[in-house]
Coordinates of C-alpha atoms in Angstrom, one line a residue:
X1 CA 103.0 226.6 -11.3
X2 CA 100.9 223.6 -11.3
X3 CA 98.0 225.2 -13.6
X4 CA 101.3 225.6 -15.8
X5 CA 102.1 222.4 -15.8
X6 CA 99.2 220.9 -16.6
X7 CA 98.8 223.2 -19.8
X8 CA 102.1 221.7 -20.7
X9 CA 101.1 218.2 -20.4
X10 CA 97.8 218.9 -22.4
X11 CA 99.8 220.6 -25.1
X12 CA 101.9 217.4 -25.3
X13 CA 99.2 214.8 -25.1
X14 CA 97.1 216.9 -27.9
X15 CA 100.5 217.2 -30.2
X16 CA 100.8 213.3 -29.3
X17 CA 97.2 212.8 -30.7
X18 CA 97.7 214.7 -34.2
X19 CA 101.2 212.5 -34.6
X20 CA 99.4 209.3 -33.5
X21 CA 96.4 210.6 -36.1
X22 CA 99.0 211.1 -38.8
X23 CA 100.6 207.8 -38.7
X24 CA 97.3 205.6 -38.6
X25 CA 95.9 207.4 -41.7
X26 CA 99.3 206.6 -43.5
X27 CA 99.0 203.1 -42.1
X28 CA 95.4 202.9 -43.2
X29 CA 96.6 204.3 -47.0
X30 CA 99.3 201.4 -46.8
X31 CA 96.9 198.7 -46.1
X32 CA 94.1 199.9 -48.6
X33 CA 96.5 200.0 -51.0
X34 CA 98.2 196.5 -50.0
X35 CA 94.7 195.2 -49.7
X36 CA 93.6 196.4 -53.0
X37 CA 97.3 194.9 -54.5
X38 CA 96.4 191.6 -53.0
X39 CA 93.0 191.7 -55.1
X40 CA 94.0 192.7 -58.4
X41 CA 96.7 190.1 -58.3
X42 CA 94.1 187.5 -57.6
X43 CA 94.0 187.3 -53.7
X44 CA 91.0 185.3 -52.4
X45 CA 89.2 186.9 -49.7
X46 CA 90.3 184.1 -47.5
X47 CA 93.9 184.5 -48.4
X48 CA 93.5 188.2 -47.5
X49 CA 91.1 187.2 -44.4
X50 CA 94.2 185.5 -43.0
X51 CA 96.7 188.0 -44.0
X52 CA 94.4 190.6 -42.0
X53 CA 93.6 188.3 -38.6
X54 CA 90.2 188.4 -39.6
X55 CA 87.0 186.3 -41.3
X56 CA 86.6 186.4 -45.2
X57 CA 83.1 187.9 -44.5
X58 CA 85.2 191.1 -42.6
X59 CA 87.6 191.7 -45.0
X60 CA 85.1 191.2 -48.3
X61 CA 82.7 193.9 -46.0
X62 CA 85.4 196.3 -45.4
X63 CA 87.3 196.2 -48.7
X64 CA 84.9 194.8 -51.3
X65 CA 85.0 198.8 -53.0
X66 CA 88.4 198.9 -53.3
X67 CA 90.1 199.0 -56.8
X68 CA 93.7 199.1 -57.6
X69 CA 95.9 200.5 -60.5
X70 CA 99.1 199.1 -61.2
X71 CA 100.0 201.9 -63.6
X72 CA 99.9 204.9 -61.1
X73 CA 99.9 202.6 -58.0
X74 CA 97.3 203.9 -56.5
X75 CA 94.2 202.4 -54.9
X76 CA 90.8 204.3 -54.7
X77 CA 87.0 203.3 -53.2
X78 CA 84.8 202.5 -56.3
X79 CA 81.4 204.0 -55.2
X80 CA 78.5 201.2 -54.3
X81 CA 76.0 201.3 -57.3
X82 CA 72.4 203.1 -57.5
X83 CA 69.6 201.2 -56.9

């Protein structure tokens, strides 16, 4: 009964996990995206720093490769250049 039991909670904390995984990669789309909105519209990196809780030097390190397209609303990673 108990070995039973605890299946059943493992089942439900590992079913918990995939939803919780779902949602942050959605949020993580939304932000890129709002991120890469707040750039092409002529966000400074300390407008966004703000926006995001963090310094400039944070937010231009985690976004700086991200482009946006107001046409198909979509925002992508540009890769870094070859050296």
């Amino acid at each position: 009964m108990a070995m039973q039991r605890s299946e059943q909670h493992k089942t439900a904390a590992l079913a918990k996990t995939a939803d919780a995984t779902r949602q942050l990669r959605r949020i993580e789309t939304d932000l890129e995206t709002a991120v890469a909105r707040s750039m092409y519209w002529g966000a400074t990196w300390a407008e966004i720093a703000e926006q995001l809780g963090v310094t400039p030097q944070a937010a231009h390190k985690r976004f700086r490769r991200l482009r946006y397209d107001p046409t198909s609303r979509k925002a992508w990673h540009e890769p870094p250049l070859p050296m």
